[in-house]
Amino acid sequence: VRKPIERLAASSFVELARQKLSPVVVAVLDSGVNAKHPALSGRVRSQWVVEDTPRGPRVRRLRRLADNDVSGHGTCVAGMVAQTAPNAEIVDVRVLDVHALGSARTLLAGFRWAVLHGVRVVNLSLACKAEYAAELHDICEMAYERNALVVAARRNMPLVDDGFPAQLSSCVSVDAGRFGTNHEVAYAPRGRIEFVGNGVDVTTPSAKGGTQVCTGTSFATPQVAGLCALLAGARPDLRPFEVKTLLKRMGRDAAPPPK
Amino acid sequence: MDDIAGRVLGHLGLALKSDESRVLRLLLDIALETLPAAEASLLVAAPGGRELVFAMTQGGAKANRKLIGQRVPLGSGITGLAAVSREVQAGVPTFTPSKKGAVKRAGKAPSAVIAAPMLVDDELVGVLTAVRFPPSGTFQTRELRVFGQFAAVAAVVVEQRRAIRGLEVLGGAKPLAAVTEREAAEQELATVVAELVAKSGGRTDRVVRALKAFGQAFE
C-alpha cells in the first residue's frame, strides 16, 4: 500500500535536507558547468554538450570532468542546486556553443535528450519565446509521463509573456524573491507562475572560482529544483503534481504583486 | 571621444547628434533617476556578434567617458551574460585579484551591477547597464523588470530608426519630412512611456519625477 504523500518524515525543507535521502539526478541545461569548482566537487555526475551539426543537433559526452562553462551562468545555477539538495547529482548539459551562443534547436534537443535519459529533475533557468511553446509542451508532457519534473524560470523581464516552458502547467514555474535561505519557497495563488524561490542576492559558486552574488529567476529556479530533488529523494515514487502539492504545503504564500 | 562614440553608434544606424541618440541618452538619465543608480551605460553589439562596445555613459565622473570604445566579450561578466542570455541580469561585480587592485586604486568599486539586453525582434543590438556604489545596495527583482523595460524602449528607438531608414530607401533617396519623423517618434515614445508608468508597480512618483526631468531636458 502506497503511503499518503503527507507522510514525509520531515515538516520542513531544512529538516529534509539533514536526512539521508536517495540520490536524485538533476539535469542543468545551461551554459555548462565548471565541474572543477570546489563547491561542486563530487557533485557533477556527467557532462554533455549539445552540438549543432548540419545533420541536426548531436549530444556528446565529455570524457572527463572539466570546466565546461562558456559564460559563467551554468556554474552559478548548478551551485544553487548543490547548495540546496545534498542528494542532488548534477548532469551538466551545455546547450550553448563555445562562443556562448545557442539556438532553440540545441535547447530542444538537449531537453528532449535529458527527459529520454531518465533524469528526475530538469532545471531550465531560461525562457523561450511563444513560437517554441508547442515543441516545449510536447517535451514537458513526455517528462510528466516519465515522472520527470521540469523546473522552469519566469522571464526576468516579462514584457510579452512569462516565458516558455514556465507558462506551461506541466512545469514547476518559478519567480524570484528574497528569503535569505535556500530551504524556503512560496506559493503564488494567482497567475501563471506558481512558485517563488530564493533568487535575490544569492551567493553562488563563480565559474572563475570563488563565489559571486547574483539576482534573478535564473537562480531562484535551481533553488526550487533543489527542493524538488529533496522531495524526490525522500519519496522517489512522487508524481510531479504531488511534488507541486508538497511544495505548496511546505511553503508559504507569496506576497501579492504590487498594484 | 566623440569620433569613437559616433562610430560605435553607427553600428545601430544612429548618428551621434541625431534625435534618436539624444532620446537614448535621456532614457539613460531617466533610468538613473528611476532605479536609482549612479552610472548608466549603453553598449552596442559589434558587427560579428561576439562583442559589445561602450557607446554612451551617463552619470558619474567625466573619467567614465574613457569607457567609450572599450569592448566586452559576450558572456563575460554580468553585462556579457545579459547579452548571451537575452535576459536582465543583476549581481555584485567580481574582479580578478589583479583587477581588484586597480579598481581599489581608482576609487570605489561598484556595489551592484544591472544589465538588460536591447532586442529588435530576435537580434541583440545592445545592452543597457547601470551600477551602484556603496553604501547603496543591490538591485531587486522589481528593479530588474523596470530596467528591462528601459532596454525595451531603447530597442524601440533603434528599431524605429531602422524602419524609417527602410522607408527612405523604398522612397528613393528622398528622406521623409522631418516633421513626420518627429511626430512618429513622439507618438511611439508616448506609448512606451505610458506603458512604463502603468508597469511601475506603485512607484509612479519616481517615474513622474523622471518624466518631468525628461521634459525639462527637451526644453
mmCIF file of C-alpha atoms in Angstrom, chain A residues 70-73 96 99-101 127 129 131-132 154-159 175-178 199-201 206 208 211-219 258-259, chain B residues 49-50 74-78 81 84-92 94 96 116-117 121-122 138-142 144-145 147-149 151-152 199 201-202:
data_model
loop_
_atom_site.group_PDB
_atom_site.id
_atom_site.type_symbol
_atom_site.label_atom_id
_atom_site.label_comp_id
_atom_site.label_asym_id
_atom_site.label_seq_id
_atom_site.Cartn_x
_atom_site.Cartn_y
_atom_site.Cartn_z
ATOM 1 C CA VAL A 70 31.233 29.081 -21.582
ATOM 2 C CA SER A 71 29.626 32.055 -19.831
ATOM 3 C CA GLY A 72 29.572 31.504 -16.072
ATOM 4 C CA HIS A 73 25.794 31.184 -15.790
ATOM 5 C CA LEU A 96 25.429 26.925 -25.841
ATOM 6 C CA HIS A 99 31.041 31.433 -28.242
ATOM 7 C CA ALA A 100 28.265 31.272 -25.637
ATOM 8 C CA LEU A 101 25.644 31.411 -28.377
ATOM 9 C CA ALA A 127 12.873 31.241 -21.118
ATOM 10 C CA LYS A 129 9.564 32.645 -26.924
ATOM 11 C CA GLU A 131 6.842 30.277 -31.012
ATOM 12 C CA TYR A 132 8.527 27.272 -29.363
ATOM 13 C CA ARG A 154 9.939 33.043 -15.387
ATOM 14 C CA ARG A 155 11.493 35.760 -17.506
ATOM 15 C CA ASN A 156 13.260 38.451 -15.525
ATOM 16 C CA MET A 157 11.667 40.873 -17.975
ATOM 17 C CA PRO A 158 8.138 39.565 -18.633
ATOM 18 C CA LEU A 159 7.111 42.172 -21.198
ATOM 19 C CA ASP A 175 9.749 33.596 -9.939
ATOM 20 C CA ALA A 176 12.425 35.232 -7.767
ATOM 21 C CA GLY A 177 12.022 36.555 -4.243
ATOM 22 C CA ARG A 178 14.191 37.195 -1.215
ATOM 23 C CA GLY A 199 16.670 34.499 -6.074
ATOM 24 C CA VAL A 200 17.666 37.882 -4.698
ATOM 25 C CA ASP A 201 21.280 38.455 -3.636
ATOM 26 C CA SER A 206 31.517 31.540 -9.713
ATOM 27 C CA LYS A 208 36.136 31.521 -12.361
ATOM 28 C CA THR A 211 31.696 32.900 -5.188
ATOM 29 C CA GLN A 212 29.532 35.667 -6.563
ATOM 30 C CA VAL A 213 26.293 37.374 -5.605
ATOM 31 C CA CYS A 214 23.506 37.203 -8.183
ATOM 32 C CA THR A 215 19.856 38.152 -8.523
ATOM 33 C CA GLY A 216 17.199 36.778 -10.840
ATOM 34 C CA THR A 217 14.823 33.964 -11.655
ATOM 35 C CA SER A 218 17.800 32.028 -13.071
ATOM 36 C CA PHE A 219 18.964 31.417 -9.524
ATOM 37 C CA PRO A 258 2.433 45.433 -6.073
ATOM 38 C CA LYS A 259 -0.599 47.266 -7.525
ATOM 39 C CA GLY B 49 28.056 39.470 -32.707
ATOM 40 C CA ARG B 50 30.898 38.403 -30.406
ATOM 41 C CA LEU B 74 29.797 38.265 -24.988
ATOM 42 C CA GLY B 75 29.284 36.073 -21.955
ATOM 43 C CA SER B 76 31.811 37.964 -19.857
ATOM 44 C CA GLY B 77 30.616 39.413 -16.564
ATOM 45 C CA ILE B 78 27.064 40.466 -15.813
ATOM 46 C CA LEU B 81 25.757 37.454 -19.537
ATOM 47 C CA VAL B 84 24.075 35.899 -24.072
ATOM 48 C CA SER B 85 21.019 35.020 -22.010
ATOM 49 C CA ARG B 86 18.925 37.855 -23.519
ATOM 50 C CA GLU B 87 17.575 38.410 -20.033
ATOM 51 C CA VAL B 88 18.093 41.129 -17.463
ATOM 52 C CA GLN B 89 20.883 40.145 -15.095
ATOM 53 C CA ALA B 90 21.979 41.701 -11.832
ATOM 54 C CA GLY B 91 24.532 40.982 -9.164
ATOM 55 C CA VAL B 92 27.624 42.128 -7.369
ATOM 56 C CA THR B 94 33.530 40.238 -9.134
ATOM 57 C CA THR B 96 40.160 39.057 -10.623
ATOM 58 C CA ALA B 116 19.447 44.468 -19.745
ATOM 59 C CA PRO B 117 19.545 43.384 -23.387
ATOM 60 C CA ASP B 121 12.944 41.088 -32.968
ATOM 61 C CA ASP B 122 15.465 38.348 -32.215
ATOM 62 C CA THR B 138 21.965 45.569 -4.736
ATOM 63 C CA PHE B 139 19.189 45.613 -7.351
ATOM 64 C CA GLN B 140 15.897 43.896 -6.544
ATOM 65 C CA THR B 141 13.513 41.903 -8.729
ATOM 66 C CA ARG B 142 11.225 44.887 -9.350
ATOM 67 C CA LEU B 144 15.266 44.210 -12.867
ATOM 68 C CA ARG B 145 11.859 44.467 -14.508
ATOM 69 C CA PHE B 147 15.349 48.377 -16.138
ATOM 70 C CA GLY B 148 14.360 45.714 -18.646
ATOM 71 C CA GLN B 149 11.553 47.988 -19.770
ATOM 72 C CA ALA B 151 16.089 48.485 -22.517
ATOM 73 C CA ALA B 152 12.932 47.551 -24.425
ATOM 74 C CA LYS B 199 4.056 48.958 -15.083
ATOM 75 C CA GLY B 201 4.260 48.947 -9.738
ATOM 76 C CA GLY B 202 3.178 51.643 -7.305
#
